[in-house]
Structure formats: structure tokens, C-alpha cells
Tab-separated table of C-alpha atoms and ligand atoms in Angstrom:
chain	number	residue	atom	x	y	z
Q	13	MET	CA	-26.485	-98.786	165.293
Q	14	SER	CA	-28.417	-96.987	162.385
Q	15	ARG	CA	-27.254	-97.327	159.312
Q	16	LEU	CA	-26.532	-93.279	158.952
Q	17	VAL	CA	-24.151	-93.658	162.454
Q	18	LEU	CA	-22.195	-96.455	160.753
Q	19	ILE	CA	-21.677	-95.355	157.667
Q	20	THR	CA	-20.383	-91.898	159.812
Q	21	PHE	CA	-18.087	-93.971	161.488
Q	22	VAL	CA	-16.300	-95.539	158.936
Q	23	LEU	CA	-15.959	-92.464	156.891
Q	24	PHE	CA	-14.913	-90.613	160.235
Q	25	SER	CA	-12.487	-93.564	160.871
Q	26	GLN	CA	-10.950	-93.712	157.448
Q	27	VAL	CA	-10.374	-89.618	157.607
Q	28	ALA	CA	-8.311	-90.223	161.386
Q	29	TYR	CA	-6.736	-93.354	159.729
Q	30	SER	CA	-5.578	-91.501	156.734
Q	31	SER	CA	-4.251	-88.447	158.674
Q	32	THR	CA	-2.280	-90.292	161.146
Q	33	SER	CA	1.312	-91.285	159.842
Q	34	VAL	CA	3.099	-94.449	161.416
Q	35	CYS	CA	6.585	-93.976	161.342
Q	36	HIS	CA	9.058	-97.095	161.510
Q	37	GLY	CA	12.759	-97.892	162.144
Q	38	THR	CA	14.909	-95.074	163.328
Q	39	THR	CA	15.886	-91.501	161.336
Q	40	SER	CA	18.947	-92.963	160.361
Q	41	ASN	CA	17.211	-96.057	158.718
Q	42	GLY	CA	13.883	-96.099	158.727
Q	43	SER	CA	10.610	-95.182	156.958
Q	44	LEU	CA	7.015	-93.348	157.033
Q	45	GLU	CA	3.381	-94.452	156.340
Q	46	ASN	CA	1.203	-91.698	155.696
Q	47	GLY	CA	3.662	-89.009	155.834
Q	48	VAL	CA	1.999	-85.376	155.628
Q	49	GLU	CA	3.196	-82.370	154.003
Q	50	LEU	CA	4.056	-79.278	156.287
Q	51	PRO	CA	2.351	-76.133	154.652
Q	52	SER	CA	4.398	-73.226	152.778
Q	53	ASP	CA	3.846	-70.713	154.800
Q	54	GLY	CA	1.676	-69.586	157.778
Q	55	ASN	CA	1.441	-65.960	159.489
Q	56	ASN	CA	4.410	-66.292	160.970
Q	57	PHE	CA	6.595	-68.561	158.927
Q	58	VAL	CA	7.379	-69.877	155.712
Q	59	SER	CA	9.089	-72.782	153.856
Q	60	TYR	CA	12.575	-72.770	152.523
Q	61	SER	CA	11.888	-73.540	149.143
Q	62	THR	CA	9.220	-73.261	146.676
Q	63	VAL	CA	11.053	-76.261	144.258
Q	64	ALA	CA	12.191	-78.081	146.881
Q	65	ARG	CA	8.782	-78.223	148.851
Q	66	LEU	CA	7.264	-79.449	144.960
Q	67	ALA	CA	10.151	-81.875	145.025
Q	68	GLY	CA	7.910	-83.601	148.025
Q	69	ARG	CA	11.137	-82.519	150.321
Q	70	THR	CA	8.961	-80.949	153.217
Q	71	TYR	CA	7.108	-84.246	154.310
Q	72	VAL	CA	6.892	-85.219	158.423
Q	73	HIS	CA	4.649	-88.146	160.358
Q	74	SER	CA	1.433	-86.550	161.266
Q	75	THR	CA	2.703	-85.648	165.150
Q	76	VAL	CA	5.568	-83.828	164.172
Q	77	LYS	CA	3.473	-81.256	161.416
Q	78	SER	CA	0.631	-81.084	164.546
Q	79	ILE	CA	3.925	-80.017	167.338
Q	80	ILE	CA	5.513	-77.956	164.364
Q	81	ILE	CA	1.949	-75.690	163.208
Q	82	ASN	CA	0.995	-75.516	166.955
Q	83	SER	CA	4.425	-74.093	168.308
Q	84	TYR	CA	4.340	-71.312	165.289
Q	85	LYS	CA	1.109	-70.367	166.284
Q	86	ASN	CA	2.321	-70.129	170.207
Q	87	LEU	CA	5.415	-67.836	169.061
Q	88	GLU	CA	2.731	-65.497	167.190
Q	89	GLU	CA	2.129	-64.584	170.824
Q	90	THR	CA	5.259	-65.066	172.694
Q	91	MET	CA	6.994	-63.801	170.367
Q	92	PRO	CA	5.211	-61.236	167.969
Q	93	ASN	CA	6.618	-59.625	165.164
Q	94	THR	CA	9.240	-62.680	164.680
Q	95	VAL	CA	9.588	-64.882	161.768
Q	96	TYR	CA	10.828	-68.014	160.983
Q	97	LYS	CA	11.483	-70.123	158.354
Q	98	TYR	CA	11.703	-73.975	158.334
Q	99	ALA	CA	13.858	-76.199	155.730
Q	100	GLU	CA	14.470	-79.669	154.890
Q	101	THR	CA	11.879	-82.781	156.773
Q	102	GLY	CA	11.953	-85.414	154.107
Q	103	TYR	CA	10.129	-87.297	151.573
Q	104	GLU	CA	6.323	-88.459	151.701
Q	105	SER	CA	7.504	-91.944	152.771
Q	106	GLY	CA	10.796	-91.587	154.135
Q	107	GLY	CA	13.790	-93.596	153.244
Q	108	LYS	CA	16.929	-92.110	151.960
Q	109	PHE	CA	17.427	-88.408	152.122
Q	110	ARG	CA	20.637	-86.977	150.781
Q	111	PRO	CA	22.359	-85.630	151.087
Q	112	HIS	CA	21.351	-86.061	155.011
Q	113	LYS	CA	22.399	-88.473	156.685
Q	114	THR	CA	19.168	-89.079	158.982
Q	115	HIS	CA	15.492	-87.675	158.147
Q	116	GLN	CA	14.472	-91.062	157.101
Q	117	ASN	CA	11.402	-91.940	159.378
Q	118	GLY	CA	9.348	-88.388	159.097
Q	119	LEU	CA	10.948	-86.945	162.707
Q	120	SER	CA	13.629	-84.992	161.658
Q	121	VAL	CA	13.148	-81.493	160.595
Q	122	ASP	CA	15.637	-78.700	159.758
Q	123	PHE	CA	14.785	-75.066	160.625
Q	124	MET	CA	17.284	-71.886	159.355
Q	125	THR	CA	18.381	-70.101	161.940
Q	126	PRO	CA	16.555	-66.728	162.930
Q	127	VAL	CA	17.850	-63.776	162.394
Q	128	LYS	CA	18.370	-59.884	162.606
Q	129	ASN	CA	18.728	-57.795	159.695
Q	130	GLU	CA	20.583	-54.311	160.410
Q	131	LYS	CA	17.502	-52.272	160.983
Q	132	GLY	CA	17.388	-55.050	164.053
Q	133	GLN	CA	14.093	-56.596	162.455
Q	134	SER	CA	13.264	-59.953	162.269
Q	135	ASP	CA	14.406	-61.420	158.976
Q	136	HIS	CA	14.961	-64.639	156.855
Q	137	LEU	CA	17.852	-65.993	155.607
Q	138	PRO	CA	18.406	-65.982	151.836
Q	139	THR	CA	17.082	-69.756	151.161
Q	140	ASN	CA	17.733	-70.412	146.849
Q	141	PRO	CA	19.564	-72.478	144.874
Q	142	PHE	CA	22.218	-70.295	144.445
Q	143	ASN	CA	23.564	-70.983	148.114
Q	144	LYS	CA	21.857	-74.976	148.143
Q	145	PHE	CA	18.683	-73.254	149.785
Q	146	GLY	CA	21.075	-71.885	152.810
Q	147	TYR	CA	22.627	-74.504	153.862
Q	148	ASN	CA	25.586	-72.709	152.092
Q	149	ILE	CA	25.685	-70.114	154.721
Q	150	GLU	CA	28.203	-69.619	157.166
Q	151	PHE	CA	28.423	-68.140	160.455
Q	152	ASP	CA	31.551	-65.937	161.803
Q	153	SER	CA	32.141	-66.878	165.186
Q	154	SER	CA	30.231	-63.716	166.693
Q	155	GLY	CA	27.072	-65.129	164.713
Q	156	LYS	CA	27.355	-62.612	161.673
Q	157	TYR	CA	26.392	-63.334	158.036
Q	158	GLU	CA	26.176	-60.631	155.804
Q	159	GLU	CA	23.882	-58.149	157.401
Q	160	PHE	CA	22.257	-60.805	159.675
Q	161	THR	CA	23.010	-61.471	162.805
Q	162	ILE	CA	21.874	-64.486	164.487
Q	163	ASP	CA	18.518	-64.072	166.904
Q	164	TYR	CA	19.697	-66.317	169.757
Q	165	ASP	CA	16.109	-65.111	171.656
Q	166	ALA	CA	14.222	-66.163	168.648
Q	167	LEU	CA	15.880	-69.447	168.182
Q	168	ALA	CA	15.351	-70.302	172.021
Q	169	ALA	CA	11.807	-69.468	172.107
Q	170	HIS	CA	11.141	-72.098	169.198
Q	171	ILE	CA	12.933	-75.069	171.200
Q	172	VAL	CA	10.905	-74.071	174.380
Q	173	GLU	CA	7.749	-73.890	172.198
Q	174	LEU	CA	8.498	-77.280	170.452
Q	175	ASP	CA	9.695	-79.059	173.173
Q	176	LYS	CA	6.617	-78.015	175.555
Q	177	GLU	CA	4.113	-78.661	172.570
Q	178	SER	CA	5.610	-81.792	172.339
Q	179	LYS	CA	4.815	-82.892	175.511
Q	180	LYS	CA	1.077	-81.499	175.295
Q	181	GLN	CA	0.880	-84.255	173.049
Q	182	GLY	CA	2.248	-87.242	174.762
Q	183	VAL	CA	5.879	-87.304	172.681
Q	184	GLY	CA	9.674	-85.121	173.483
Q	185	LEU	CA	12.304	-83.835	171.330
Q	186	TRP	CA	14.938	-86.839	171.770
Q	187	ARG	CA	17.641	-84.219	170.522
Q	188	VAL	CA	18.584	-80.593	168.914
Q	189	ILE	CA	21.657	-80.433	166.982
Q	190	PHE	CA	23.305	-76.793	166.866
Q	191	ASP	CA	26.801	-75.511	166.059
Q	192	PRO	CA	28.667	-76.618	169.766
Q	193	GLU	CA	30.846	-72.940	169.724
Q	194	LEU	CA	27.028	-71.288	169.024
Q	195	GLN	CA	25.224	-72.710	171.764
Q	196	PRO	CA	26.527	-70.915	174.695
Q	197	HIS	CA	24.330	-67.955	173.557
Q	198	LEU	CA	21.403	-69.685	173.876
Q	199	PHE	CA	21.939	-70.131	177.574
Q	200	LYS	CA	22.643	-65.925	177.938
Q	201	THR	CA	18.981	-65.627	176.683
Q	202	LYS	CA	15.638	-65.890	179.377
Q	203	HIS	CA	15.288	-69.328	178.222
Q	204	SER	CA	18.612	-70.737	179.526
Q	205	GLU	CA	16.940	-72.748	182.530
Q	206	TYR	CA	14.303	-74.538	180.888
Q	207	LEU	CA	16.753	-75.371	178.615
Q	208	LYS	CA	19.260	-76.485	180.370
Q	209	THR	CA	16.767	-78.876	182.672
Q	210	ASN	CA	14.594	-80.001	179.071
Q	211	ILE	CA	17.057	-80.218	175.848
Q	212	GLN	CA	19.346	-82.645	174.760
Q	213	PHE	CA	21.993	-80.732	172.715
Q	214	SER	CA	24.361	-82.374	170.308
Q	215	LYS	CA	27.737	-81.902	172.285
Q	216	LYS	CA	29.952	-82.858	169.565
Q	217	ARG	CA	30.445	-81.331	165.854
Q	218	SER	CA	28.384	-83.425	163.440
Q	219	TRP	CA	29.398	-84.373	160.006
Q	220	VAL	CA	27.858	-80.237	158.787
Q	221	ARG	CA	28.432	-77.762	160.610
Q	222	HIS	CA	25.024	-76.647	162.077
Q	223	ASP	CA	25.154	-72.912	162.680
Q	224	GLU	CA	22.825	-71.519	159.445
Q	225	HIS	CA	20.201	-74.790	160.902
Q	226	TYR	CA	19.527	-76.280	163.819
Q	227	HIS	CA	18.466	-80.107	163.497
Q	228	VAL	CA	15.664	-81.529	165.389
Q	229	ASP	CA	14.868	-85.228	166.350
Q	230	PHE	CA	11.106	-85.395	167.717
Q	231	GLU	CA	10.809	-88.920	169.680
Q	232	VAL	CA	7.511	-90.679	168.278
Q	233	PRO	CA	6.707	-94.245	168.928
Q	234	CYS	CA	7.852	-96.204	165.723
Q	235	ARG	CA	6.366	-99.486	164.836
K	9	LIG	ZN1	18.843	-82.170	159.509
């Protein structure tokens, strides 16, 4: 091997190494090596908070990051004029992530529920320190909060893309947590069949109501 090739190889493998994360343990008792930060925004998505992002609360496993980014890319095609917002993920090195019980090994991601405004346009739920970055929002049983209505088509399409993209990368979705009382609406969308066959939804009520956000756990091999 010539010296140049060797140097190139060493440099490349270091870059490859540092950009690949390694998760340890479980979502509720784990950690993360080489966690990567989600971008603050893209063509059709934004982060829930600049402050929370600066506080280091939007790190994930590198595989999860690429699944999320590619899914948003695909949604630009399949769901034009639709905007998405992601929320809490975890710390760069994982570990306890209050007030969440999970989010410890880079494989848990919260997404804000996609909504339409009173004009029927895709919009973002408001997320700021005054409503606990959106987590205090409560939808009524018909899926309404102030001028916003849950966009179930956008939500279902997002879950489908996340699942397809995960499989493309040789991993999967472990489970999706979303309010069991609102879930039936997802099965009235055109993605109903796909969701039924491919997605494992939470059946029980969890410790907080998951109406303003949905929680996704990815299945990526950990050490
Ligand atoms: Zn969560």
C-alpha cells in the first residue's frame, strides 16, 4: 500500500468511525457513544426549540438521524406542502433524560403531532417555554386544540416513511406510542393497511398522554 493510500484509508476510517454511534443498554437504562445532533431545520421540518437544542437535548444515534432525515426528504415528495416538527430526543452521551423515562440510548425520538390551522393549511403546534415546549398542549377528543386540528394523514405518512426507511437501513421501528383514544383515526387514512401490518402501537395509556406528540423507539442493535 502506498503511503498516500494508507493515509487516505486511515483518515477515511477515522471519519467513518467518529460519525457512527454505538448504543448501550435499553431506552430506559442505557447510554450512547458518538451521539449526533439533529439539524435545526430542513425544507419541511423544524426543531421544537432553539434553547432546548442548545441545551443538547436533540442528539440521537447516527442511524436514527439518517432515518429521520431521509424520511423527511421522502415526505417532501409524498406529502408536499406539509410541515413537521420534531421534539425531544436525548443527550449526546445518552443516560437519564428528565422528565422522560426512556430516551437514554439514542433510539427514542418524540415528534410533535402534525396539525392543520383554521385555513386548512399544514402548520406547526406552538412550542415555547410557556407551554413546556409544546408538551402541555392537550387535544380534545375530536383532535382539536385552539385553532389546530390533528392532521392524521400527515402523521400516518410520517410513520410509514420512518418504517420504510428503517427497513432500508437494515433496522426497524420497535414501537410507536400515541394516545390510544386518538389512534383509531390513523386507521381511517389510506395508510391503514400498512400501519396494521407493520407498526406496533402502544395499546395502554402511558405515564403521560401522547396526544401533542408521538414517541418512536427505533430498533438498532446495541452493545
Ligand atoms: Zn418520548
